[in-house]
Amino acid sequence: MAAAQGGDRAAMDALLRRHHERIWAVCRRLAGNDADAADATQEAMLLIVRRIGTFDGRSRFTTWAHRVATNACLDELRRRKRRPADHLPDDDPEHGHATPDRSEPVDQAVSERMAIDEALAALPEEFRAPIVLRDLGGHDYAEIAAILDIPAGTVRSRIARGRSRLAELLGPGNQSPATDRPSTRP
């Protein structure tokens, strides 16, 4: 970290490579699609390089990097709202878009993952960001509070309310382990 802050390009490259996958995963779940996640991840990586000198060590580097990535992703989502939306036709056998047979275990896992992604995308940002940072990023409530710059109590309530909304969106029998987990763990 110190070497990267001191301008060592190899150290910076190693640091970015080490954290790229987790930053991508956070951006993917927040954005809801690969294209916006790729844009947000790229922007987050550039911001990390530009702002590495502002990292003061009061938190873990991962926490700081996820804050940068979350902000970059939320900015990307705001830009996306200003762009025209490309809508795909709904599954409709009448128009040649039949729902595939999901009887295979792999198809079921993919179907569940898609349902979770769709439900997450339907959540307001205020609930989606804390849930993704907790359940995907593995951050504790204090870290999420620092990343989102909100009180820890607000993090707890947003996660609880967001998980409740996810459970409603996913319906009975289609909940992921993340939505079943109690939110009382710090």
mmCIF file of C-alpha atoms in Angstrom:
data_model
loop_
_atom_site.group_PDB
_atom_site.id
_atom_site.type_symbol
_atom_site.label_atom_id
_atom_site.label_comp_id
_atom_site.label_asym_id
_atom_site.label_seq_id
_atom_site.Cartn_x
_atom_site.Cartn_y
_atom_site.Cartn_z
ATOM 1 C CA MET A 1 0.000 0.000 0.000
ATOM 2 C CA ALA A 2 2.744 2.436 0.982
ATOM 3 C CA ALA A 3 4.649 1.656 -2.210
ATOM 4 C CA ALA A 4 1.518 2.293 -4.321
ATOM 5 C CA GLN A 5 0.957 5.589 -2.522
ATOM 6 C CA GLY A 6 4.602 6.448 -3.167
ATOM 7 C CA GLY A 7 4.130 6.116 -6.931
ATOM 8 C CA ASP A 8 5.362 2.540 -7.478
ATOM 9 C CA ARG A 9 3.426 1.455 -10.582
ATOM 10 C CA ALA A 10 4.060 -2.247 -10.030
ATOM 11 C CA ALA A 11 2.693 -1.995 -6.497
ATOM 12 C CA MET A 12 -0.362 -0.102 -7.744
ATOM 13 C CA ASP A 13 -0.933 -2.702 -10.458
ATOM 14 C CA ALA A 14 -0.706 -5.525 -7.899
ATOM 15 C CA LEU A 15 -3.105 -3.703 -5.570
ATOM 16 C CA LEU A 16 -5.657 -3.163 -8.338
ATOM 17 C CA ARG A 17 -5.403 -6.746 -9.549
ATOM 18 C CA ARG A 18 -5.887 -8.059 -6.010
ATOM 19 C CA HIS A 19 -9.112 -6.093 -5.533
ATOM 20 C CA HIS A 20 -10.558 -6.063 -9.054
ATOM 21 C CA GLU A 21 -12.830 -9.113 -8.726
ATOM 22 C CA ARG A 22 -14.488 -7.954 -5.498
ATOM 23 C CA ILE A 23 -14.966 -4.436 -6.849
ATOM 24 C CA TRP A 24 -16.455 -5.894 -10.041
ATOM 25 C CA ALA A 25 -18.797 -8.102 -7.973
ATOM 26 C CA VAL A 26 -20.024 -5.159 -5.906
ATOM 27 C CA CYS A 27 -20.550 -3.035 -9.019
ATOM 28 C CA ARG A 28 -22.298 -5.909 -10.836
ATOM 29 C CA ARG A 29 -24.831 -6.404 -8.080
ATOM 30 C CA LEU A 30 -25.405 -2.681 -7.585
ATOM 31 C CA ALA A 31 -25.731 -1.922 -11.301
ATOM 32 C CA GLY A 32 -27.761 -4.965 -12.232
ATOM 33 C CA ASN A 33 -26.037 -5.530 -15.574
ATOM 34 C CA ASP A 34 -22.570 -6.202 -16.931
ATOM 35 C CA ALA A 35 -22.245 -3.094 -19.112
ATOM 36 C CA ASP A 36 -22.918 -0.563 -16.358
ATOM 37 C CA ALA A 37 -20.884 -2.649 -13.908
ATOM 38 C CA ALA A 38 -17.920 -2.634 -16.294
ATOM 39 C CA ASP A 39 -18.163 1.146 -16.654
ATOM 40 C CA ALA A 40 -18.454 1.621 -12.887
ATOM 41 C CA THR A 41 -15.584 -0.795 -12.187
ATOM 42 C CA GLN A 42 -13.336 1.004 -14.660
ATOM 43 C CA GLU A 43 -14.246 4.362 -13.156
ATOM 44 C CA ALA A 44 -13.644 3.010 -9.640
ATOM 45 C CA MET A 45 -10.196 1.718 -10.602
ATOM 46 C CA LEU A 46 -9.271 5.074 -12.124
ATOM 47 C CA LEU A 47 -10.499 6.900 -9.028
ATOM 48 C CA ILE A 48 -8.498 4.578 -6.781
ATOM 49 C CA VAL A 49 -5.357 5.388 -8.758
ATOM 50 C CA ARG A 50 -6.074 9.117 -8.727
ATOM 51 C CA ARG A 51 -7.041 9.252 -5.053
ATOM 52 C CA ILE A 52 -4.640 6.732 -3.525
ATOM 53 C CA GLY A 53 -2.914 9.619 -1.780
ATOM 54 C CA THR A 54 -6.120 10.402 0.134
ATOM 55 C CA PHE A 55 -6.241 6.940 1.720
ATOM 56 C CA ASP A 56 -5.193 7.651 5.301
ATOM 57 C CA GLY A 57 -5.310 4.149 6.805
ATOM 58 C CA ARG A 58 -8.126 4.873 9.265
ATOM 59 C CA SER A 59 -10.029 1.991 7.672
ATOM 60 C CA ARG A 60 -8.951 -1.098 5.770
ATOM 61 C CA PHE A 61 -7.989 -0.468 2.154
ATOM 62 C CA THR A 62 -10.811 -2.807 1.073
ATOM 63 C CA THR A 63 -13.357 -0.640 2.895
ATOM 64 C CA TRP A 64 -12.006 2.499 1.274
ATOM 65 C CA ALA A 65 -11.873 0.875 -2.184
ATOM 66 C CA HIS A 66 -15.443 -0.383 -1.842
ATOM 67 C CA ARG A 67 -16.564 3.108 -0.887
ATOM 68 C CA VAL A 68 -14.940 4.465 -4.043
ATOM 69 C CA ALA A 69 -16.526 1.645 -6.085
ATOM 70 C CA THR A 70 -19.965 2.118 -4.529
ATOM 71 C CA ASN A 71 -19.901 5.834 -5.244
ATOM 72 C CA ALA A 72 -18.700 5.213 -8.817
ATOM 73 C CA CYS A 73 -21.482 2.696 -9.324
ATOM 74 C CA LEU A 74 -24.168 4.947 -7.870
ATOM 75 C CA ASP A 75 -22.920 7.719 -10.168
ATOM 76 C CA GLU A 76 -23.181 5.298 -13.110
ATOM 77 C CA LEU A 77 -26.751 4.425 -12.102
ATOM 78 C CA ARG A 78 -27.641 8.128 -12.021
ATOM 79 C CA ARG A 79 -26.158 8.547 -15.516
ATOM 80 C CA ARG A 80 -28.083 5.475 -16.690
ATOM 81 C CA LYS A 81 -31.371 7.030 -15.533
ATOM 82 C CA ARG A 82 -30.686 9.938 -17.868
ATOM 83 C CA ARG A 83 -30.122 7.606 -20.853
ATOM 84 C CA PRO A 84 -32.951 6.021 -22.864
ATOM 85 C CA ALA A 85 -33.657 2.484 -21.669
ATOM 86 C CA ASP A 86 -33.268 -0.525 -23.930
ATOM 87 C CA HIS A 87 -36.035 -2.940 -23.022
ATOM 88 C CA LEU A 88 -36.042 -6.577 -23.983
ATOM 89 C CA PRO A 89 -39.387 -8.223 -24.661
ATOM 90 C CA ASP A 90 -40.864 -10.151 -21.753
ATOM 91 C CA ASP A 91 -41.005 -13.922 -21.903
ATOM 92 C CA ASP A 92 -43.951 -14.445 -24.171
ATOM 93 C CA PRO A 93 -44.535 -17.684 -26.103
ATOM 94 C CA GLU A 94 -46.806 -15.757 -28.473
ATOM 95 C CA HIS A 95 -43.818 -13.664 -29.641
ATOM 96 C CA GLY A 96 -41.296 -16.475 -29.755
ATOM 97 C CA HIS A 97 -39.761 -15.798 -26.343
ATOM 98 C CA ALA A 98 -40.801 -18.876 -24.431
ATOM 99 C CA THR A 99 -39.517 -19.426 -20.939
ATOM 100 C CA PRO A 100 -36.889 -22.186 -21.118
ATOM 101 C CA ASP A 101 -37.354 -25.472 -19.247
ATOM 102 C CA ARG A 102 -35.668 -24.954 -15.896
ATOM 103 C CA SER A 103 -35.839 -28.565 -14.737
ATOM 104 C CA GLU A 104 -32.064 -29.053 -14.831
ATOM 105 C CA PRO A 105 -30.147 -28.164 -11.620
ATOM 106 C CA VAL A 106 -27.829 -25.780 -13.491
ATOM 107 C CA ASP A 107 -30.797 -24.075 -15.105
ATOM 108 C CA GLN A 108 -32.409 -23.774 -11.672
ATOM 109 C CA ALA A 109 -29.282 -22.149 -10.211
ATOM 110 C CA VAL A 110 -29.063 -19.734 -13.135
ATOM 111 C CA SER A 111 -32.772 -18.989 -12.836
ATOM 112 C CA GLU A 112 -32.424 -18.275 -9.106
ATOM 113 C CA ARG A 113 -29.401 -16.053 -9.702
ATOM 114 C CA MET A 114 -31.290 -14.119 -12.352
ATOM 115 C CA ALA A 115 -34.278 -13.757 -10.019
ATOM 116 C CA ILE A 116 -32.019 -12.406 -7.280
ATOM 117 C CA ASP A 117 -30.341 -9.972 -9.698
ATOM 118 C CA GLU A 118 -33.759 -8.814 -10.920
ATOM 119 C CA ALA A 119 -35.062 -8.394 -7.366
ATOM 120 C CA LEU A 120 -31.925 -6.471 -6.349
ATOM 121 C CA ALA A 121 -32.311 -4.206 -9.369
ATOM 122 C CA ALA A 122 -35.892 -3.483 -8.299
ATOM 123 C CA LEU A 123 -34.773 -2.295 -4.851
ATOM 124 C CA PRO A 124 -34.164 1.409 -4.300
ATOM 125 C CA GLU A 125 -30.454 2.314 -4.115
ATOM 126 C CA GLU A 126 -30.742 3.080 -0.400
ATOM 127 C CA PHE A 127 -31.521 -0.605 0.294
ATOM 128 C CA ARG A 128 -29.560 -2.261 -2.525
ATOM 129 C CA ALA A 129 -26.164 -0.751 -1.650
ATOM 130 C CA PRO A 130 -26.063 -1.876 2.015
ATOM 131 C CA ILE A 131 -27.326 -5.369 1.135
ATOM 132 C CA VAL A 132 -24.730 -5.840 -1.597
ATOM 133 C CA LEU A 133 -21.922 -4.530 0.616
ATOM 134 C CA ARG A 134 -23.003 -6.833 3.458
ATOM 135 C CA ASP A 135 -23.960 -10.012 1.644
ATOM 136 C CA LEU A 136 -21.576 -9.848 -1.297
ATOM 137 C CA GLY A 137 -18.796 -7.643 0.011
ATOM 138 C CA GLY A 138 -18.740 -9.231 3.464
ATOM 139 C CA HIS A 139 -18.441 -5.881 5.212
ATOM 140 C CA ASP A 140 -19.613 -5.379 8.776
ATOM 141 C CA TYR A 141 -22.108 -2.675 9.669
ATOM 142 C CA ALA A 142 -19.454 -0.180 10.759
ATOM 143 C CA GLU A 143 -17.601 -0.567 7.452
ATOM 144 C CA ILE A 144 -20.816 -0.173 5.467
ATOM 145 C CA ALA A 145 -21.643 2.928 7.494
ATOM 146 C CA ALA A 146 -18.222 4.349 6.595
ATOM 147 C CA ILE A 147 -18.559 3.407 2.918
ATOM 148 C CA LEU A 148 -22.019 4.942 2.567
ATOM 149 C CA ASP A 149 -21.412 7.745 5.053
ATOM 150 C CA ILE A 150 -24.528 6.934 7.093
ATOM 151 C CA PRO A 151 -24.979 5.878 10.746
ATOM 152 C CA ALA A 152 -24.601 2.165 11.599
ATOM 153 C CA GLY A 153 -28.193 2.075 12.862
ATOM 154 C CA THR A 154 -29.373 3.273 9.478
ATOM 155 C CA VAL A 155 -27.320 0.504 7.851
ATOM 156 C CA ARG A 156 -29.055 -2.079 10.058
ATOM 157 C CA SER A 157 -32.534 -0.782 9.293
ATOM 158 C CA ARG A 158 -31.877 -0.480 5.557
ATOM 159 C CA ILE A 159 -30.539 -4.015 5.397
ATOM 160 C CA ALA A 160 -33.527 -5.339 7.348
ATOM 161 C CA ARG A 161 -36.030 -3.404 5.228
ATOM 162 C CA GLY A 162 -34.207 -4.281 2.012
ATOM 163 C CA ARG A 163 -34.091 -7.987 2.852
ATOM 164 C CA SER A 164 -37.776 -7.901 3.705
ATOM 165 C CA ARG A 165 -38.512 -6.296 0.344
ATOM 166 C CA LEU A 166 -36.281 -8.852 -1.407
ATOM 167 C CA ALA A 167 -38.204 -11.661 0.271
ATOM 168 C CA GLU A 168 -41.461 -10.160 -1.025
ATOM 169 C CA LEU A 169 -40.049 -9.786 -4.533
ATOM 170 C CA LEU A 170 -38.613 -13.290 -4.623
ATOM 171 C CA GLY A 171 -41.705 -14.910 -3.141
ATOM 172 C CA PRO A 172 -41.883 -18.004 -0.934
ATOM 173 C CA GLY A 173 -39.472 -20.812 -1.766
ATOM 174 C CA ASN A 174 -37.262 -18.597 -3.943
ATOM 175 C CA GLN A 175 -35.146 -16.867 -1.312
ATOM 176 C CA SER A 176 -31.377 -16.910 -1.323
ATOM 177 C CA PRO A 177 -29.355 -17.660 1.821
ATOM 178 C CA ALA A 178 -28.494 -13.953 2.007
ATOM 179 C CA THR A 179 -32.142 -12.982 2.401
ATOM 180 C CA ASP A 180 -32.672 -15.676 5.029
ATOM 181 C CA ARG A 181 -29.748 -14.573 7.197
ATOM 182 C CA PRO A 182 -30.575 -12.591 10.299
ATOM 183 C CA SER A 183 -29.367 -9.012 10.121
ATOM 184 C CA THR A 184 -28.425 -8.688 13.792
ATOM 185 C CA ARG A 185 -24.791 -9.662 13.245
ATOM 186 C CA PRO A 186 -22.482 -6.622 13.475
#
